[in-house]
mmCIF file of C-alpha atoms in Angstrom:
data_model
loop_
_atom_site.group_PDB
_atom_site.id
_atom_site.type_symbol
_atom_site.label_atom_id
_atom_site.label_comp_id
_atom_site.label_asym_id
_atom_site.label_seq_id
_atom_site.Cartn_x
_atom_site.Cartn_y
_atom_site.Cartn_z
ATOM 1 C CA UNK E 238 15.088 41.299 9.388
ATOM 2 C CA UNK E 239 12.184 39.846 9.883
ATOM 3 C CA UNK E 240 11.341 36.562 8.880
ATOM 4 C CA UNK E 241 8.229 36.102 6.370
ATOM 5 C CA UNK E 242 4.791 34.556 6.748
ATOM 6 C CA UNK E 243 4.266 31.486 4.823
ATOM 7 C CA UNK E 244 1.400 31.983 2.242
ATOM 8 C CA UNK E 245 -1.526 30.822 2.981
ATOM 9 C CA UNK E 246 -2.742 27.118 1.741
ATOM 10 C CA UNK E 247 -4.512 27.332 -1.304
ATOM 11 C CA UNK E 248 -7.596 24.846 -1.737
ATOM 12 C CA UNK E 249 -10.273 26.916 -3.918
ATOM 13 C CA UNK E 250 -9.690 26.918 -7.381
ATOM 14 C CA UNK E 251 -11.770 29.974 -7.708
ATOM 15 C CA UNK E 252 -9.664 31.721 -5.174
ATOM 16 C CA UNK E 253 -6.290 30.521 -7.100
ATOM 17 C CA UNK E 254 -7.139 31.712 -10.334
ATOM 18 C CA UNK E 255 -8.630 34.785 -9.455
ATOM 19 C CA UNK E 256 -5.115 36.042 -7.597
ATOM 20 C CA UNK E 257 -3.789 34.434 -10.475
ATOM 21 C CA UNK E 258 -5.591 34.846 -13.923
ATOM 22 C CA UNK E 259 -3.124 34.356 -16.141
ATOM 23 C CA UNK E 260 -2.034 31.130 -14.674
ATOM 24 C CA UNK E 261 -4.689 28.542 -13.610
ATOM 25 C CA UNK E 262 -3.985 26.472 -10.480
ATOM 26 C CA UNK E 263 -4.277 22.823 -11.426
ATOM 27 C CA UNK E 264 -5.590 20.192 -8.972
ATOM 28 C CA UNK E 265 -1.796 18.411 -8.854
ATOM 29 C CA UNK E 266 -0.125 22.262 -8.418
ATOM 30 C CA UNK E 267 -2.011 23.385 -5.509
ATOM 31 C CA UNK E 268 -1.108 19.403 -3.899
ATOM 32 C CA UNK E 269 2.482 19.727 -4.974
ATOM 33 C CA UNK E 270 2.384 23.105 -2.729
ATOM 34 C CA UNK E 271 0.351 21.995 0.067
ATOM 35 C CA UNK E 272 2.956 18.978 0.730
ATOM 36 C CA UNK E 273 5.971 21.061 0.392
ATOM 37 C CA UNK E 274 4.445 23.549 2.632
ATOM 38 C CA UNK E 275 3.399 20.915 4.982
ATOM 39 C CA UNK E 276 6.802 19.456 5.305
ATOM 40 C CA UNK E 277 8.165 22.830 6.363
ATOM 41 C CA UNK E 278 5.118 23.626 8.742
ATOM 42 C CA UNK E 279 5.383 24.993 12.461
ATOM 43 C CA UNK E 280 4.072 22.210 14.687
ATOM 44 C CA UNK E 281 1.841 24.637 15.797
ATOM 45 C CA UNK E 282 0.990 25.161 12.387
ATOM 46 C CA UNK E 283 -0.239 21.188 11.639
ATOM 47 C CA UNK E 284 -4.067 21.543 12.817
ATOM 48 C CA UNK E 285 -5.162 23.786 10.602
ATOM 49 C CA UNK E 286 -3.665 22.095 7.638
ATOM 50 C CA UNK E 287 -5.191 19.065 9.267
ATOM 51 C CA UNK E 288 -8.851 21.338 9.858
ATOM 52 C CA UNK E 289 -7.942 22.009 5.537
ATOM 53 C CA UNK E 290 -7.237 18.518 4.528
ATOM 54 C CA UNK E 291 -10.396 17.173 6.264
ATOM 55 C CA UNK E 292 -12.811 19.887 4.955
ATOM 56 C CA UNK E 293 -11.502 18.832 0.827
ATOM 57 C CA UNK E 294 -12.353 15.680 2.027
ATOM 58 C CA UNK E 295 -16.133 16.083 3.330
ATOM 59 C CA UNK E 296 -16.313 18.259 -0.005
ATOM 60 C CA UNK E 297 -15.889 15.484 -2.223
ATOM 61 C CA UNK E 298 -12.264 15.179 -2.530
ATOM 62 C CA UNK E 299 -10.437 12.152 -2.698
ATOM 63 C CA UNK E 300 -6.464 12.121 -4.145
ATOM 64 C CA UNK E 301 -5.528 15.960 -2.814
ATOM 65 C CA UNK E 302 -7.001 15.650 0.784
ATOM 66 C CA UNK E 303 -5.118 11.944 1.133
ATOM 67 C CA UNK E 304 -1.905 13.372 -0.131
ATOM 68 C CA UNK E 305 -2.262 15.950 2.498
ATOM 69 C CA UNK E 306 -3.285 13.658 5.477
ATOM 70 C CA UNK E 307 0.062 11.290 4.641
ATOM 71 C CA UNK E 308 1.830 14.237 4.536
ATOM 72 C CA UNK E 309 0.699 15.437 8.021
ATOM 73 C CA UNK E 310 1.371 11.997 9.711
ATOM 74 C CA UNK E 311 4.885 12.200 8.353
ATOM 75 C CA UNK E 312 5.625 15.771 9.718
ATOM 76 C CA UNK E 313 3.495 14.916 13.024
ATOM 77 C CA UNK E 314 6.091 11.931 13.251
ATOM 78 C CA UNK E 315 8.943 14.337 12.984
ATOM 79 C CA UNK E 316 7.931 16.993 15.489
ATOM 80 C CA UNK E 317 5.911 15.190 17.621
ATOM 81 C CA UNK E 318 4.447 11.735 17.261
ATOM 82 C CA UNK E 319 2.739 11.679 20.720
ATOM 83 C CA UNK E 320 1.193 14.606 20.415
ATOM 84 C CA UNK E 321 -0.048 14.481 16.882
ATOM 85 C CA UNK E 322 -1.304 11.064 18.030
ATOM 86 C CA UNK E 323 -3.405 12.639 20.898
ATOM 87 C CA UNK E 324 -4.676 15.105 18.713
ATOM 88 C CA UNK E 325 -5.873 12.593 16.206
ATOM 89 C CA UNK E 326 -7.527 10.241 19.130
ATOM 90 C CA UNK E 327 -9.105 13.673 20.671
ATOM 91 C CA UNK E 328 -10.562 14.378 16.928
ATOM 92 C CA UNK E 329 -11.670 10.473 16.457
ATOM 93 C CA UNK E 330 -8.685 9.926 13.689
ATOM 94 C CA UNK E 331 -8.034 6.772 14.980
ATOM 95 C CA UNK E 332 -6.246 5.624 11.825
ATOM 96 C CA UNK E 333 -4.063 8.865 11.131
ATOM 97 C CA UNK E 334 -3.568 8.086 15.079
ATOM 98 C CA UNK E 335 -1.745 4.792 14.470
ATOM 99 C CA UNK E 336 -0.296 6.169 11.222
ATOM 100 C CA UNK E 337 1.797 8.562 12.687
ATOM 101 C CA UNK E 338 2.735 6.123 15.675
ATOM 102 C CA UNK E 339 3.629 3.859 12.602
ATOM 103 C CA UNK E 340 5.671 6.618 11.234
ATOM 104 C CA UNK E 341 7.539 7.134 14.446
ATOM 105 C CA UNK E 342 7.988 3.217 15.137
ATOM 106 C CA UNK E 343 10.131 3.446 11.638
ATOM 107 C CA UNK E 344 11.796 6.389 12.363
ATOM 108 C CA UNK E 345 12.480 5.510 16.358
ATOM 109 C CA UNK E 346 11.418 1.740 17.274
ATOM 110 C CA UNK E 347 12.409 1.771 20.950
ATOM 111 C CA UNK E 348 11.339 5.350 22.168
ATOM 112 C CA UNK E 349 7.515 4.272 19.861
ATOM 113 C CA UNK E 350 7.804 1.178 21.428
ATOM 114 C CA UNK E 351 8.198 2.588 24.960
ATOM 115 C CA UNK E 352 5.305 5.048 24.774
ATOM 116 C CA UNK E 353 2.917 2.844 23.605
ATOM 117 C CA UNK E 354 3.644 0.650 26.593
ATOM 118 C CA UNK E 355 2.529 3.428 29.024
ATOM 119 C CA UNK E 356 0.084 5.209 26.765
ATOM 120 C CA UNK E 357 -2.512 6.970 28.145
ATOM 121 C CA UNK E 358 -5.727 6.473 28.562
ATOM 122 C CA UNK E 359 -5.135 2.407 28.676
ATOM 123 C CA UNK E 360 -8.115 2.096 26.171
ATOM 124 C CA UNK E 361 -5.847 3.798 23.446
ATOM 125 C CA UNK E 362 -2.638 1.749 24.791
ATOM 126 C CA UNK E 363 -3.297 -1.816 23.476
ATOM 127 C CA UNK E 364 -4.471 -0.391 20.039
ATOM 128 C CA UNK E 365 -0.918 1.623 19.520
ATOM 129 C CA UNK E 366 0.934 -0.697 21.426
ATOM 130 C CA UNK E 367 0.137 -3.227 18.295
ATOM 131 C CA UNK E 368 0.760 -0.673 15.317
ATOM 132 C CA UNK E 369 4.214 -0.589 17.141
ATOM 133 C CA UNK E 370 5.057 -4.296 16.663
ATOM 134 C CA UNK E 371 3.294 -4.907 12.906
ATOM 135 C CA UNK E 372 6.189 -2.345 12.007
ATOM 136 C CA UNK E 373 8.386 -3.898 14.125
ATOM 137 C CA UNK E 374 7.754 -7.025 12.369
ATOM 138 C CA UNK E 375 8.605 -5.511 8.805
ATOM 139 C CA UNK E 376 12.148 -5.083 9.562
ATOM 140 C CA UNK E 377 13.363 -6.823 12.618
ATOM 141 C CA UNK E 378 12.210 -10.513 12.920
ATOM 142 C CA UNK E 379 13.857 -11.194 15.821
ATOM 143 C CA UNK E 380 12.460 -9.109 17.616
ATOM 144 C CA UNK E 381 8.681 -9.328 16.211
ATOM 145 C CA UNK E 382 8.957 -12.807 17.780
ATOM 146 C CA UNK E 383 9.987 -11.785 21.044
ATOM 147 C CA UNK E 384 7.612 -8.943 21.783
ATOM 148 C CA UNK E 385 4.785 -11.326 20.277
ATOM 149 C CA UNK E 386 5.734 -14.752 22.452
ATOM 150 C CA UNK E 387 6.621 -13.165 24.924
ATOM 151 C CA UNK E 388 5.641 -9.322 24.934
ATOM 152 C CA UNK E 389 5.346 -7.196 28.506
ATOM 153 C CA UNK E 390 2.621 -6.313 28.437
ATOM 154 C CA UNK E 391 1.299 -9.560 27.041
ATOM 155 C CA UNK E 392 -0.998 -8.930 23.737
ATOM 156 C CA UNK E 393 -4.526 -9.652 24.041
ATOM 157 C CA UNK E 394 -5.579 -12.642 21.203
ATOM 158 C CA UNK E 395 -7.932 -9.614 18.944
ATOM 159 C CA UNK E 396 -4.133 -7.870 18.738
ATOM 160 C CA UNK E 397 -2.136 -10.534 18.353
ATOM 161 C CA UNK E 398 -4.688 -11.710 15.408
ATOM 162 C CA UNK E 399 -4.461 -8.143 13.903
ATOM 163 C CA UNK E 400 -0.270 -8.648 14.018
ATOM 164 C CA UNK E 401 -0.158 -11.921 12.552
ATOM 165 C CA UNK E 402 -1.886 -10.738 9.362
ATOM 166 C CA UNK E 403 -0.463 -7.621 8.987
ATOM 167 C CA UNK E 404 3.217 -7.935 10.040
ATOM 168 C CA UNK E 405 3.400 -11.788 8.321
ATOM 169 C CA UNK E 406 1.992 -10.251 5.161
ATOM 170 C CA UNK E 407 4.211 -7.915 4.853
ATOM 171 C CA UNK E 408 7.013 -9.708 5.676
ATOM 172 C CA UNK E 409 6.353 -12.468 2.914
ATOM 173 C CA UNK E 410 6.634 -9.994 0.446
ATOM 174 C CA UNK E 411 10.243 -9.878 0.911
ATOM 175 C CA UNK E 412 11.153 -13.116 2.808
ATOM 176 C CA UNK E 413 8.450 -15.575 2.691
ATOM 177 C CA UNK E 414 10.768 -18.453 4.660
ATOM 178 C CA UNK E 415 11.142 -16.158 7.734
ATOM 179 C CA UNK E 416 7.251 -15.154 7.218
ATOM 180 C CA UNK E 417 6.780 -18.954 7.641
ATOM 181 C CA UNK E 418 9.380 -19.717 10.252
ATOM 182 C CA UNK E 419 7.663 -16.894 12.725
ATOM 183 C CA UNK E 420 3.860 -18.376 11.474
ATOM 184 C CA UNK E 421 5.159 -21.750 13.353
ATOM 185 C CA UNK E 422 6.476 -19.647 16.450
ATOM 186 C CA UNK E 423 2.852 -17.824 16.819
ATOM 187 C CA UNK E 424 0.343 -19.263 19.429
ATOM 188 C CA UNK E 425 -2.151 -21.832 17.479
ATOM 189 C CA UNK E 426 -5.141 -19.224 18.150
ATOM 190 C CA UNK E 427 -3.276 -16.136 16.391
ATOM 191 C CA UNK E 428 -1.660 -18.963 13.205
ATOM 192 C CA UNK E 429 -5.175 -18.198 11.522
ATOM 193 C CA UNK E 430 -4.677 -14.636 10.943
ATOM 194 C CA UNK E 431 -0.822 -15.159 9.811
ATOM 195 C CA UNK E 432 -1.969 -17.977 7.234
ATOM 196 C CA UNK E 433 -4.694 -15.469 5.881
ATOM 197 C CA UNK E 434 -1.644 -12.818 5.747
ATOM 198 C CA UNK E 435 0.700 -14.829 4.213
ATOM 199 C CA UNK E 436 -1.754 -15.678 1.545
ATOM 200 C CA UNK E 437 -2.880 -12.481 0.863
ATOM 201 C CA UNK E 438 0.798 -12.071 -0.609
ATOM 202 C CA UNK E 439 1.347 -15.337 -2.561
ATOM 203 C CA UNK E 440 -2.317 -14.290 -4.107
ATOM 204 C CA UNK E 441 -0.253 -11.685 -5.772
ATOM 205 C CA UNK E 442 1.619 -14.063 -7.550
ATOM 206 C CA UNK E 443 0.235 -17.268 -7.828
ATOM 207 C CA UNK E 444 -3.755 -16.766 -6.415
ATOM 208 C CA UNK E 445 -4.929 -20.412 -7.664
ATOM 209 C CA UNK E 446 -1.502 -21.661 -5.608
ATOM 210 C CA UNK E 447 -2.181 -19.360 -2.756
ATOM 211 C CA UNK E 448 -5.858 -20.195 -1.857
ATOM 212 C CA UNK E 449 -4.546 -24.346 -1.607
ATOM 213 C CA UNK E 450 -1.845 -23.414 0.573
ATOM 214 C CA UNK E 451 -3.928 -21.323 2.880
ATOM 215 C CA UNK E 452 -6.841 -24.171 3.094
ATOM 216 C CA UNK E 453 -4.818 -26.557 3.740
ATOM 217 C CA UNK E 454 -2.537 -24.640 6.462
ATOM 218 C CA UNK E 455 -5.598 -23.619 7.511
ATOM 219 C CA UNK E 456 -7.281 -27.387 8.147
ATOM 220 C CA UNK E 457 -3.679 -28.231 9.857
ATOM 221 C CA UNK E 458 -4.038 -25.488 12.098
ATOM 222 C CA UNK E 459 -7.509 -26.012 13.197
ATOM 223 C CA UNK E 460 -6.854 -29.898 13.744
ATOM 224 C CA UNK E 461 -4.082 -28.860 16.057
ATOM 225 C CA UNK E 462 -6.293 -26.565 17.704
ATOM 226 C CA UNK E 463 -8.767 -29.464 18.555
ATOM 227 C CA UNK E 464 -6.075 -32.029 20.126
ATOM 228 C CA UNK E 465 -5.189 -29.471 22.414
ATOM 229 C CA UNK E 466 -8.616 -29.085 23.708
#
């Protein structure tokens, strides 16, 4: 027997409760729907919930169209990270772009790792290749430090900057003596935007404590900077 078309997405209200006028479709039903039916979406399937998602949100939607975006990156990731990334680059979604890459990094470090390296066109590469290693750097130290000191290809300073913040933050959440061991094994020019990181985390639980420890790293790194030049 033939298998069954998947309903159609729902997204106007109007349209939900007239098919259904005994039972109006609440905001939260219709996104509890759209993510299940997103998670069991045809790859082929993904741009016109994608096409949906992005037309709530030029309407004047916030929480259901966001819901739906995550939910695409995560099935994107599944099927096909590369491509899903493409798509989002060819449609100017740079951030759902690095999103899913981000997805895929958790779900597959070296195979994200080893596209970004030869991603195509080169003006996407460096961008992706440093959403790889600020996931990286959430879960495998180690590493992190090695791709960073001494990454092939070598990371321009803007990305390295970008990595500090983001992957150090993060990491001193959970661990803040590693997040401070790797600050010390960063370059002096990408320290600043580790510092800020780390901070950005102790703010959470001590903000008077964390804004002294972050001017005063801060003056120690820019002294340093100066006697090397």
């Amino acid at each position: 027997a033939a298998v069954p078309q998947a309903p159609k997405l729902m997204v106007d209200p109007a349209i939900a409760e007239r098919e259904n006028p005994d039972r109006p479709t609440s905001s939260f039903t219709r996104t509890v729907e759209a993510i299940g039916r997103i998670a069991s979406a045809g790859l082929g399937e993904l741009p016109e919930y994608l096409d949906t998602a992005l037309d709530l949100q030029r309407a004047g939607g916030t929480h259901e169209p966001q819901i739906m975006l995550q939910a695409l990156v995560e099935r994107w990731a599944e099927l096909d990270p590369a491509g899903g990334a493409e798509h989002m680059f060819a449609k100017d979604l740079k951030r759902l772009a690095r999103q899913i890459i981000t997805a895929w990094t958790e779900r597959d470090p070296d195979r994200a790792l080893e596209a970004a390296r030869q991603w195509e066109p080169e003006s996407q590469r460096g961008e992706l290749y440093a959403a790889v290693i600020a996931q990286i750097g959430q879960s495998d130290h180690e590493r992190f430090r090695t791709l960073v000191l001494e990454g092939d290809p070598p990371l321009p300073e803007n990305l390295a900057y970008g990595i500090g913040q983001s992957a150090l933050g993060a990491l001193a959440t959970t661990d803040l003596e590693s997040a401070l061991e790797l600050l010390q094994a960063l370059p002096v020019g990408s320290q600043r935007s580790g510092i800020i990181g780390i901070a950005k985390s102790l703010a959470e639980i001590d903000p008077s404590a964390a804004t002294r420890w972050a001017i005063s790293s801060l003056a120690v790194g820019a002294s340093a900077k100066a006697s090397r030049t």
